[in-house]
N, CA, C and O atoms as a printed pandas DataFrame, in Angstrom:
     atom_number atom_name residue_name chain_id  residue_number  x_coord  y_coord  z_coord
0              1         N          MET        A               1    4.691  -16.953   -3.382
1              2        CA          MET        A               1    4.820  -17.665   -1.975
2              3         C          MET        A               1    3.756  -18.567   -1.879
3              4         O          MET        A               1    2.634  -18.253   -2.276
4              5         N          LYS        A               2    4.008  -19.678   -1.379
5              6        CA          LYS        A               2    3.088  -20.829   -1.289
6              7         C          LYS        A               2    2.437  -20.680    0.235
7              8         O          LYS        A               2    3.070  -20.138    1.141
8              9         N          ALA        A               3    1.192  -21.185    0.402
9             10        CA          ALA        A               3    0.458  -21.065    1.735
10            11         C          ALA        A               3    1.306  -22.062    2.658
11            12         O          ALA        A               3    1.496  -21.772    3.840
12            13         N          ARG        A               4    1.813  -23.244    2.097
13            14        CA          ARG        A               4    2.551  -24.199    3.072
14            15         C          ARG        A               4    3.398  -23.575    3.801
15            16         O          ARG        A               4    3.539  -23.835    4.996
16            17         N          ASN        A               5    4.149  -22.570    3.107
17            18        CA          ASN        A               5    5.404  -21.874    3.724
18            19         C          ASN        A               5    5.139  -20.806    4.634
19            20         O          ASN        A               5    6.090  -20.174    5.094
20            21         N          TRP        A               6    3.777  -20.483    5.002
21            22        CA          TRP        A               6    3.361  -19.246    5.734
22            23         C          TRP        A               6    3.600  -19.983    7.167
23            24         O          TRP        A               6    3.516  -21.206    7.282
24            25         N          SER        A               7    3.906  -19.111    8.241
25            26        CA          SER        A               7    4.086  -19.376    9.486
26            27         C          SER        A               7    2.591  -19.203   10.049
27            28         O          SER        A               7    1.768  -18.511    9.450
28            29         N          ALA        A               8    2.297  -19.884   11.245
29            30        CA          ALA        A               8    1.001  -19.716   11.808
30            31         C          ALA        A               8    0.566  -18.344   12.170
31            32         O          ALA        A               8   -0.605  -17.968   12.105
32            33         N          LYS        A               9    1.515  -17.655   12.535
33            34        CA          LYS        A               9    1.371  -16.185   12.999
34            35         C          LYS        A               9    0.914  -15.422   11.701
35            36         O          LYS        A               9   -0.089  -14.708   11.706
36            37         N          LYS        A              10    1.654  -15.598   10.655
37            38        CA          LYS        A              10    1.089  -14.948    9.361
38            39         C          LYS        A              10   -0.250  -15.338    8.860
39            40         O          LYS        A              10   -1.001  -14.486    8.384
40            41         N          SER        A              11   -0.585  -16.598    8.944
41            42        CA          SER        A              11   -1.832  -17.178    8.603
42            43         C          SER        A              11   -3.075  -16.524    9.478
43            44         O          SER        A              11   -4.209  -16.312    9.049
44            45         N          GLN        A              12   -2.640  -16.289   10.650
45            46        CA          GLN        A              12   -3.731  -15.780   11.599
46            47         C          GLN        A              12   -3.866  -14.316   11.416
47            48         O          GLN        A              12   -4.964  -13.782   11.573
48            49         N          ARG        A              13   -2.774  -13.615   11.081
49            50        CA          ARG        A              13   -2.948  -12.189   10.685
50            51         C          ARG        A              13   -3.751  -11.979    9.311
51            52         O          ARG        A              13   -4.404  -10.948    9.148
52            53         N          ILE        A              14   -3.690  -12.978    8.326
53            54        CA          ILE        A              14   -4.361  -12.843    7.196
54            55         C          ILE        A              14   -5.679  -13.142    7.364
55            56         O          ILE        A              14   -6.481  -12.574    6.622
56            57         N          CYS        A              15   -6.165  -14.089    8.369
57            58        CA          CYS        A              15   -7.491  -14.404    8.554
58            59         C          CYS        A              15   -8.224  -13.275    9.275
59            60         O          CYS        A              15   -9.386  -12.946    9.037
60            61         N          LEU        A              16   -7.311  -12.641   10.305
61            62        CA          LEU        A              16   -7.974  -11.543   10.863
62            63         C          LEU        A              16   -8.135  -10.418   10.020
63            64         O          LEU        A              16   -9.131   -9.726   10.227
64            65         N          ALA        A              17   -7.319  -10.075    9.062
65            66        CA          ALA        A              17   -7.617   -8.909    7.924
66            67         C          ALA        A              17   -9.040   -9.298    7.215
67            68         O          ALA        A              17   -9.923   -8.459    7.036
68            69         N          MET        A              18   -9.159  -10.728    6.816
69            70        CA          MET        A              18  -10.260  -10.887    6.065
70            71         C          MET        A              18  -11.580  -10.835    7.004
71            72         O          MET        A              18  -12.672  -10.691    6.454
72            73         N          TRP        A              19  -11.504  -10.941    8.301
73            74        CA          TRP        A              19  -12.620  -10.925    9.289
74            75         C          TRP        A              19  -12.835   -9.402    9.343
75            76         O          TRP        A              19  -14.008   -9.045    9.228
76            77         N          VAL        A              20  -11.945   -8.484    9.492
77            78        CA          VAL        A              20  -12.195   -7.180    9.638
78            79         C          VAL        A              20  -12.669   -6.497    8.428
79            80         O          VAL        A              20  -13.402   -5.515    8.541
80            81         N          PHE        A              21  -12.264   -6.995    7.132
81            82        CA          PHE        A              21  -12.697   -6.409    5.982
82            83         C          PHE        A              21  -14.154   -6.650    5.828
83            84         O          PHE        A              21  -14.865   -5.755    5.371
84            85         N          CYS        A              22  -14.765   -8.071    6.260
85            86        CA          CYS        A              22  -15.907   -8.364    6.264
86            87         C          CYS        A              22  -16.920   -7.588    7.192
87            88         O          CYS        A              22  -18.111   -7.440    6.919
88            89         N          LEU        A              23  -16.376   -7.176    8.171
89            90        CA          LEU        A              23  -17.172   -6.580    9.028
90            91         C          LEU        A              23  -17.375   -4.811    8.996
91            92         O          LEU        A              23  -18.011   -4.112    9.785
92            93         N          CYS        A              24  -16.634   -4.430    7.854
93            94        CA          CYS        A              24  -16.571   -2.967    7.644
94            95         C          CYS        A              24  -18.067   -2.420    7.571
95            96         O          CYS        A              24  -18.486   -1.649    8.434
96            97         N          LEU        A              25  -18.809   -2.824    6.567
97            98        CA          LEU        A              25  -20.116   -2.280    6.191
98            99         C          LEU        A              25  -21.096   -2.415    7.382
99           100         O          LEU        A              25  -21.712   -1.401    7.709
100          101         N          PRO        A              26  -21.306   -3.587    8.075
101          102        CA          PRO        A              26  -22.089   -3.566    9.213
102          103         C          PRO        A              26  -21.706   -2.711   10.391
103          104         O          PRO        A              26  -22.504   -2.110   11.111
104          105         N          LEU        A              27  -20.409   -2.724   10.507
105          106        CA          LEU        A              27  -20.021   -1.908   11.732
106          107         C          LEU        A              27  -20.401   -0.436   11.464
107          108         O          LEU        A              27  -21.030    0.258   12.262
108          109         N          THR        A              28  -19.935   -0.018   10.209
109          110        CA          THR        A              28  -20.042    1.382    9.810
110          111         C          THR        A              28  -21.602    1.785    9.895
111          112         O          THR        A              28  -21.982    2.834   10.415
112          113         N          GLN        A              29  -22.437    0.848    9.335
113          114        CA          GLN        A              29  -23.877    1.137    9.414
114          115         C          GLN        A              29  -24.338    1.256   10.932
115          116         O          GLN        A              29  -25.225    2.064   11.207
116          117         N          SER        A              30  -23.816    0.552   11.826
117          118        CA          SER        A              30  -24.164    0.598   13.132
118          119         C          SER        A              30  -23.634    1.836   13.868
119          120         O          SER        A              30  -24.326    2.361   14.740
120          121         N          LEU        A              31  -22.439    2.312   13.545
121          122        CA          LEU        A              31  -21.883    3.600   14.132
122          123         C          LEU        A              31  -22.535    4.818   13.494
123          124         O          LEU        A              31  -22.712    5.860   14.126
124          125         N          VAL        A              32  -22.843    4.675   12.377
125          126        CA          VAL        A              32  -23.678    5.985   11.719
126          127         C          VAL        A              32  -25.057    6.197   12.338
127          128         O          VAL        A              32  -25.331    7.230   12.948
128          129         N          ASP        A              33  -25.825    5.302   12.186
129          130        CA          ASP        A              33  -27.318    5.486   12.703
130          131         C          ASP        A              33  -27.837    4.125   12.983
131          132         O          ASP        A              33  -28.278    3.392   12.097
132          133         N          LYS        A              34  -27.763    3.754   14.438
133          134        CA          LYS        A              34  -28.226    2.510   14.739
134          135         C          LYS        A              34  -29.988    2.298   14.539
135          136         O          LYS        A              34  -30.558    1.209   14.486
136          137         N          GLY        A              35  -30.586    3.550   14.456
137          138        CA          GLY        A              35  -32.094    3.366   14.281
138          139         C          GLY        A              35  -32.347    3.070   12.873
139          140         O          GLY        A              35  -33.478    2.691   12.572
140          141         N          ASP        A              36  -31.451    3.189   11.965
141          142        CA          ASP        A              36  -31.629    2.730   10.409
142          143         C          ASP        A              36  -31.587    1.445   10.167
143          144         O          ASP        A              36  -31.975    1.050    9.067
144          145         N          VAL        A              37  -31.115    0.539   11.126
145          146        CA          VAL        A              37  -31.009   -0.791   10.864
146          147         C          VAL        A              37  -32.201   -1.477   11.359
147          148         O          VAL        A              37  -32.590   -1.256   12.506
148          149         N          CYS        A              38  -32.802   -2.280   10.597
149          150        CA          CYS        A              38  -34.134   -3.104   10.776
150          151         C          CYS        A              38  -34.022   -4.429   10.636
151          152         O          CYS        A              38  -33.523   -4.828    9.584
152          153         N          PHE        A              39  -34.368   -5.222   11.448
153          154        CA          PHE        A              39  -34.323   -6.702   11.308
154          155         C          PHE        A              39  -35.670   -7.365   11.355
155          156         O          PHE        A              39  -36.419   -7.244   12.324
156          157         N          ASP        A              40  -35.982   -8.123   10.201
157          158        CA          ASP        A              40  -37.246   -8.787   10.061
158          159         C          ASP        A              40  -37.028  -10.303   10.492
159          160         O          ASP        A              40  -36.206  -11.022    9.923
160          161         N          PRO        A              41  -37.823  -10.726   11.531
161          162        CA          PRO        A              41  -37.389  -12.131   12.004
162          163         C          PRO        A              41  -38.200  -13.073   10.822
163          164         O          PRO        A              41  -37.761  -14.163   10.456
164          165         N          ARG        A              42  -39.289  -12.544   10.361
165          166        CA          ARG        A              42  -39.881  -13.600    9.321
166          167         C          ARG        A              42  -39.062  -13.914    8.233
167          168         O          ARG        A              42  -39.106  -15.089    7.868
168          169         N          LYS        A              43  -38.201  -13.024    7.525
169          170        CA          LYS        A              43  -37.450  -13.320    6.530
170          171         C          LYS        A              43  -35.918  -13.463    6.861
171          172         O          LYS        A              43  -35.018  -13.801    6.093
172          173         N          TYR        A              44  -35.850  -13.164    8.028
173          174        CA          TYR        A              44  -34.439  -13.466    8.709
174          175         C          TYR        A              44  -33.383  -12.480    7.979
175          176         O          TYR        A              44  -32.252  -12.793    7.605
176          177         N          ASN        A              45  -33.971  -11.296    7.869
177          178        CA          ASN        A              45  -33.223  -10.096    6.912
178          179         C          ASN        A              45  -32.886   -8.948    7.624
179          180         O          ASN        A              45  -33.670   -8.551    8.486
180          181         N          CYS        A              46  -31.723   -8.276    7.379
181          182        CA          CYS        A              46  -31.452   -7.142    8.111
182          183         C          CYS        A              46  -31.508   -5.971    6.842
183          184         O          CYS        A              46  -30.858   -6.132    5.809
184          185         N          THR        A              47  -32.250   -4.959    7.043
185          186        CA          THR        A              47  -32.310   -3.890    6.174
186          187         C          THR        A              47  -31.727   -2.615    6.579
187          188         O          THR        A              47  -31.755   -2.361    7.783
188          189         N          TYR        A              48  -31.221   -1.800    5.809
189          190        CA          TYR        A              48  -30.568   -0.634    6.104
190          191         C          TYR        A              48  -31.292    0.504    5.504
191          192         O          TYR        A              48  -31.831    0.369    4.406
192          193         N          GLY        A              49  -31.341    1.658    6.178
193          194        CA          GLY        A              49  -32.223    2.700    5.672
194          195         C          GLY        A              49  -31.225    3.706    4.736
195          196         O          GLY        A              49  -31.666    4.221    3.708
196          197         N          TYR        A              50  -29.970    3.909    5.156
197          198        CA          TYR        A              50  -29.111    4.799    4.518
198          199         C          TYR        A              50  -29.592    6.198    4.322
199          200         O          TYR        A              50  -29.373    6.803    3.272
200          201         N          THR        A              51  -30.361    6.809    5.500
201          202        CA          THR        A              51  -31.023    7.942    5.498
202          203         C          THR        A              51  -30.147    9.259    5.832
203          204         O          THR        A              51  -30.431   10.344    5.324
204          205         N          PRO        A              52  -29.038    9.086    6.742
205          206        CA          PRO        A              52  -28.294   10.208    7.151
206          207         C          PRO        A              52  -27.358   10.680    5.857
207          208         O          PRO        A              52  -26.937    9.899    5.003
208          209         N          LYS        A              53  -27.135   12.012    5.882
209          210        CA          LYS        A              53  -26.383   12.520    4.712
210          211         C          LYS        A              53  -24.869   12.097    4.660
211          212         O          LYS        A              53  -24.188   12.332    3.662
212          213         N          ILE        A              54  -24.405   11.511    5.691
213          214        CA          ILE        A              54  -22.982   10.994    5.545
214          215         C          ILE        A              54  -22.834    9.875    4.590
215          216         O          ILE        A              54  -21.705    9.520    4.249
216          217         N          TRP        A              55  -24.065    9.201    4.060
217          218        CA          TRP        A              55  -23.938    8.066    3.405
218          219         C          TRP        A              55  -23.938    8.510    1.758
219          220         O          TRP        A              55  -23.855    7.673    0.859
220          221         N          LEU        A              56  -24.039    9.896    1.541
221          222        CA          LEU        A              56  -23.654   10.253    0.328
222          223         C          LEU        A              56  -22.203   10.100   -0.071
223          224         O          LEU        A              56  -21.953   10.063   -1.275
224          225         N          TRP        A              57  -21.285   10.014    0.750
225          226        CA          TRP        A              57  -19.994    9.787    0.291
226          227         C          TRP        A              57  -19.356    8.425    1.048
227          228         O          TRP        A              57  -18.277    7.971    0.665
228          229         N          LEU        A              58  -20.057    7.852    2.078
229          230        CA          LEU        A              58  -19.657    6.575    2.557
230          231         C          LEU        A              58  -20.165    5.268    1.613
231          232         O          LEU        A              58  -19.529    4.215    1.593
232          233         N          LYS        A              59  -21.286    5.465    0.906
233          234        CA          LYS        A              59  -21.780    4.446   -0.045
234          235         C          LYS        A              59  -20.861    4.151   -1.020
235          236         O          LYS        A              59  -20.546    2.970   -1.167
236          237         N          PRO        A              60  -20.268    5.170   -1.858
237          238        CA          PRO        A              60  -19.180    5.089   -2.855
238          239         C          PRO        A              60  -17.970    4.166   -2.246
239          240         O          PRO        A              60  -17.499    3.208   -2.860
240          241         N          ILE        A              61  -17.573    4.558   -1.061
241          242        CA          ILE        A              61  -16.444    4.088   -0.479
242          243         C          ILE        A              61  -16.606    2.510   -0.274
243          244         O          ILE        A              61  -15.813    1.652   -0.663
244          245         N          ALA        A              62  -17.838    2.304    0.439
245          246        CA          ALA        A              62  -18.266    0.915    0.792
246          247         C          ALA        A              62  -18.444    0.148   -0.480
247          248         O          ALA        A              62  -18.101   -1.034   -0.511
248          249         N          PHE        A              63  -18.966    0.749   -1.554
249          250        CA          PHE        A              63  -19.148    0.033   -2.775
250          251         C          PHE        A              63  -17.777   -0.450   -3.366
251          252         O          PHE        A              63  -17.636   -1.576   -3.843
252          253         N          PHE        A              64  -16.751    0.513   -3.297
253          254        CA          PHE        A              64  -15.364    0.207   -3.804
254          255         C          PHE        A              64  -14.838   -1.073   -3.089
255          256         O          PHE        A              64  -14.392   -2.045   -3.698
256          257         N          PHE        A              65  -14.934   -0.977   -1.747
257          258        CA          PHE        A              65  -14.254   -1.994   -0.900
258          259         C          PHE        A              65  -15.095   -3.415   -0.880
259          260         O          PHE        A              65  -14.574   -4.508   -0.657
260          261         N          MET        A              66  -16.458   -3.200   -1.147
261          262        CA          MET        A              66  -16.932   -4.625   -0.883
262          263         C          MET        A              66  -17.292   -5.129   -2.355
263          264         O          MET        A              66  -17.709   -6.277   -2.506
264          265         N          ALA        A              67  -17.116   -4.205   -3.516
265          266        CA          ALA        A              67  -17.546   -4.916   -4.745
266          267         C          ALA        A              67  -16.499   -4.777   -5.803
267          268         O          ALA        A              67  -16.344   -5.715   -6.585
268          269         N          LEU        A              68  -15.714   -3.624   -5.914
269          270        CA          LEU        A              68  -14.761   -3.627   -6.895
270          271         C          LEU        A              68  -13.425   -4.215   -6.502
271          272         O          LEU        A              68  -12.836   -4.920   -7.320
272          273         N          ALA        A              69  -12.856   -3.956   -5.204
273          274        CA          ALA        A              69  -11.769   -4.389   -4.703
274          275         C          ALA        A              69  -11.454   -5.855   -4.819
275          276         O          ALA        A              69  -10.359   -6.251   -5.218
276          277         N          PRO        A              70  -12.513   -6.712   -4.435
277          278        CA          PRO        A              70  -12.245   -8.274   -4.695
278          279         C          PRO        A              70  -12.090   -8.521   -6.116
279          280         O          PRO        A              70  -11.153   -9.238   -6.466
280          281         N          GLY        A              71  -12.949   -7.984   -7.073
281          282        CA          GLY        A              71  -12.845   -8.116   -8.490
282          283         C          GLY        A              71  -11.558   -7.784   -9.120
283          284         O          GLY        A              71  -11.037   -8.584   -9.898
284          285         N          ILE        A              72  -10.963   -6.552   -8.809
285          286        CA          ILE        A              72   -9.626   -6.075   -9.086
286          287         C          ILE        A              72   -8.680   -7.185   -8.616
287          288         O          ILE        A              72   -7.949   -7.674   -9.477
288          289         N          THR        A              73   -8.609   -7.596   -7.493
289          290        CA          THR        A              73   -7.791   -8.573   -6.712
290          291         C          THR        A              73   -7.738   -9.769   -7.507
291          292         O          THR        A              73   -6.658  -10.284   -7.797
292          293         N          ILE        A              74   -8.914  -10.270   -7.901
293          294        CA          ILE        A              74   -8.918  -11.625   -8.535
294          295         C          ILE        A              74   -8.344  -11.583  -10.002
295          296         O          ILE        A              74   -7.605  -12.436  -10.495
296          297         N          ALA        A              75   -8.825  -10.412  -10.631
297          298        CA          ALA        A              75   -8.124  -10.324  -11.994
298          299         C          ALA        A              75   -6.748   -9.848  -12.015
299          300         O          ALA        A              75   -6.081  -10.244  -12.971
300          301         N          SER        A              76   -6.195   -9.110  -11.198
301          302        CA          SER        A              76   -4.787   -8.973  -11.140
302          303         C          SER        A              76   -3.900  -10.294  -10.673
303          304         O          SER        A              76   -2.837  -10.595  -11.214
304          305         N          THR        A              77   -4.439  -10.952   -9.701
305          306        CA          THR        A              77   -3.658  -12.078   -9.374
306          307         C          THR        A              77   -3.747  -13.283  -10.462
307          308         O          THR        A              77   -2.843  -14.101  -10.632
308          309         N          SER        A              78   -4.938  -13.269  -11.151
309          310        CA          SER        A              78   -4.952  -14.198  -12.295
310          311         C          SER        A              78   -3.859  -13.947  -13.318
311          312         O          SER        A              78   -3.145  -14.860  -13.734
312          313         N          LEU        A              79   -3.739  -12.597  -13.740
313          314        CA          LEU        A              79   -3.056  -12.251  -14.652
314          315         C          LEU        A              79   -1.427  -12.553  -14.211
315          316         O          LEU        A              79   -0.703  -13.091  -15.048
316          317         N          LEU        A              80   -0.996  -12.265  -13.154
317          318        CA          LEU        A              80    0.223  -12.527  -12.616
318          319         C          LEU        A              80    0.482  -13.966  -12.527
319          320         O          LEU        A              80    1.620  -14.375  -12.758
320          321         N          LEU        A              81   -0.403  -14.724  -12.236
321          322        CA          LEU        A              81   -0.386  -16.233  -12.283
322          323         C          LEU        A              81   -0.094  -16.820  -13.680
323          324         O          LEU        A              81    0.827  -17.619  -13.844
324          325         N          LEU        A              82   -0.951  -16.380  -14.750
325          326        CA          LEU        A              82   -0.654  -16.579  -16.120
326          327         C          LEU        A              82    0.543  -16.175  -16.488
327          328         O          LEU        A              82    1.116  -16.940  -17.265
328          329         N          ARG        A              83    1.169  -15.114  -16.146
329          330        CA          ARG        A              83    2.451  -14.545  -16.495
330          331         C          ARG        A              83    3.443  -15.504  -16.084
331          332         O          ARG        A              83    4.217  -16.023  -16.888
332          333         N          LYS        A              84    3.437  -15.763  -14.777
333          334        CA          LYS        A              84    4.481  -16.698  -14.056
334          335         C          LYS        A              84    4.504  -18.003  -14.621
335          336         O          LYS        A              84    5.566  -18.611  -14.761
336          337         N          ALA        A              85    3.270  -18.529  -14.995
337          338        CA          ALA        A              85    3.198  -19.803  -15.478
338          339         C          ALA        A              85    3.799  -19.944  -16.950
339          340         O          ALA        A              85    4.470  -20.916  -17.298
340          341         N          ALA        A              86    3.511  -18.960  -17.702
341          342        CA          ALA        A              86    4.083  -18.856  -19.036
342          343         C          ALA        A              86    5.619  -18.631  -18.950
343          344         O          ALA        A              86    6.286  -19.196  -19.817
344          345         N          LYS        A              87    6.246  -17.910  -18.056
345          346        CA          LYS        A              87    7.696  -17.914  -17.912
346          347         C          LYS        A              87    8.204  -19.275  -17.497
347          348         O          LYS        A              87    9.167  -19.755  -18.094
348          349         N          VAL        A              88    7.588  -19.956  -16.466
349          350        CA          VAL        A              88    8.100  -21.161  -16.038
350          351         C          VAL        A              88    8.079  -22.253  -17.089
351          352         O          VAL        A              88    9.042  -22.958  -17.393
352          353         N          ALA        A              89    6.803  -22.307  -17.630
353          354        CA          ALA        A              89    6.639  -23.517  -18.468
354          355         C          ALA        A              89    7.196  -23.513  -19.856
355          356         O          ALA        A              89    7.584  -24.562  -20.369
356          357         N          ARG        A              90    7.254  -22.202  -20.568
357          358        CA          ARG        A              90    7.784  -22.006  -21.855
358          359         C          ARG        A              90    6.840  -22.898  -22.814
359          360         O          ARG        A              90    5.635  -22.674  -22.931
360          361         N          GLU        A              91    7.473  -23.864  -23.440
361          362        CA          GLU        A              91    6.823  -24.582  -24.474
362          363         C          GLU        A              91    5.881  -25.625  -23.971
363          364         O          GLU        A              91    4.992  -25.980  -24.745
364          365         N          THR        A              92    5.950  -26.189  -22.737
365          366        CA          THR        A              92    5.201  -27.316  -22.265
366          367         C          THR        A              92    3.916  -26.655  -21.623
367          368         O          THR        A              92    3.255  -27.387  -20.886
368          369         N          LEU        A              93    3.527  -25.486  -21.798
369          370        CA          LEU        A              93    2.484  -24.966  -21.062
370          371         C          LEU        A              93    1.173  -25.603  -21.518
371          372         O          LEU        A              93    0.936  -25.736  -22.718
372          373         N          ARG        A              94    0.239  -26.034  -20.478
373          374        CA          ARG        A              94   -0.989  -26.651  -20.932
374          375         C          ARG        A              94   -1.994  -25.565  -20.958
375          376         O          ARG        A              94   -2.287  -24.990  -19.910
376          377         N          TRP        A              95   -2.568  -25.230  -22.141
377          378        CA          TRP        A              95   -3.550  -24.242  -22.378
378          379         C          TRP        A              95   -4.972  -24.560  -21.741
379          380         O          TRP        A              95   -5.784  -23.651  -21.570
380          381         N          GLN        A              96   -5.223  -25.743  -21.429
381          382        CA          GLN        A              96   -6.433  -25.995  -20.688
382          383         C          GLN        A              96   -6.438  -25.364  -19.253
383          384         O          GLN        A              96   -7.477  -24.885  -18.798
384          385         N          GLY        A              97   -5.279  -25.369  -18.556
385          386        CA          GLY        A              97   -5.132  -24.844  -17.260
386          387         C          GLY        A              97   -5.354  -23.401  -17.447
387          388         O          GLY        A              97   -6.294  -22.879  -16.846
388          389         N          MET        A              98   -4.547  -22.652  -18.262
389          390        CA          MET        A              98   -4.641  -21.350  -18.540
390          391         C          MET        A              98   -6.241  -20.715  -18.891
391          392         O          MET        A              98   -6.606  -19.591  -18.545
392          393         N          LEU        A              99   -6.966  -21.564  -19.545
393          394        CA          LEU        A              99   -8.093  -21.160  -20.007
394          395         C          LEU        A              99   -9.064  -21.362  -18.827
395          396         O          LEU        A              99  -10.072  -20.662  -18.736
396          397         N          THR        A             100   -8.758  -22.345  -17.895
397          398        CA          THR        A             100   -9.606  -22.483  -16.678
398          399         C          THR        A             100   -9.388  -21.294  -15.705
399          400         O          THR        A             100  -10.342  -20.833  -15.078
400          401         N          VAL        A             101   -8.184  -20.819  -15.585
401          402        CA          VAL        A             101   -7.843  -19.696  -14.694
402          403         C          VAL        A             101   -8.673  -18.488  -15.297
403          404         O          VAL        A             101   -9.297  -17.755  -14.531
404          405         N          LEU        A             102   -8.684  -18.264  -16.752
405          406        CA          LEU        A             102   -9.210  -17.172  -17.254
406          407         C          LEU        A             102  -10.750  -17.164  -17.096
407          408         O          LEU        A             102  -11.340  -16.144  -16.741
408          409         N          VAL        A             103  -11.347  -18.255  -17.352
409          410        CA          VAL        A             103  -12.635  -18.336  -17.200
410          411         C          VAL        A             103  -13.325  -18.212  -15.809
411          412         O          VAL        A             103  -14.444  -17.720  -15.660
412          413         N          THR        A             104  -12.552  -18.705  -14.807
413          414        CA          THR        A             104  -12.906  -18.641  -13.509
414          415         C          THR        A             104  -12.775  -17.322  -12.968
415          416         O          THR        A             104  -13.567  -16.896  -12.128
416          417         N          SER        A             105  -11.751  -16.611  -13.438
417          418        CA          SER        A             105  -11.658  -15.100  -13.008
418          419         C          SER        A             105  -12.683  -14.288  -13.589
419          420         O          SER        A             105  -13.246  -13.401  -12.945
420          421         N          GLY        A             106  -12.975  -14.585  -14.908
421          422        CA          GLY        A             106  -13.893  -13.857  -15.725
422          423         C          GLY        A             106  -15.379  -13.829  -15.114
423          424         O          GLY        A             106  -16.157  -12.884  -14.983
424          425         N          VAL        A             107  -15.516  -15.280  -14.764
425          426        CA          VAL        A             107  -17.139  -15.622  -14.163
426          427         C          VAL        A             107  -17.072  -14.831  -12.845
427          428         O          VAL        A             107  -18.066  -14.134  -12.642
428          429         N          TYR        A             108  -16.191  -14.795  -11.985
429          430        CA          TYR        A             108  -16.269  -14.180  -10.886
430          431         C          TYR        A             108  -16.514  -12.682  -10.992
431          432         O          TYR        A             108  -16.605  -11.997   -9.974
């Protein structure tokens, strides 16, 4: 499915899903223990303490969604794209494009 075929409503829903996904860790941190979040105006940095015991099982879940899920998504969509390109192009497939996709997904 191409992005230009998406309706405005579908595009807005996708953007909303991305915003909600990006807010997961900061919102969870604030809901669990507001006193554990410290802001340093000198470095303009927000640090988290992770002291409550609930973080023993919340940290692996947050790690999966913030670190592993995007990597798995990039790798799987790249492989699906390469598979589709190989079916469509058959003999006229440009290997430079295939290698670009593989290197880009591998570096990510």
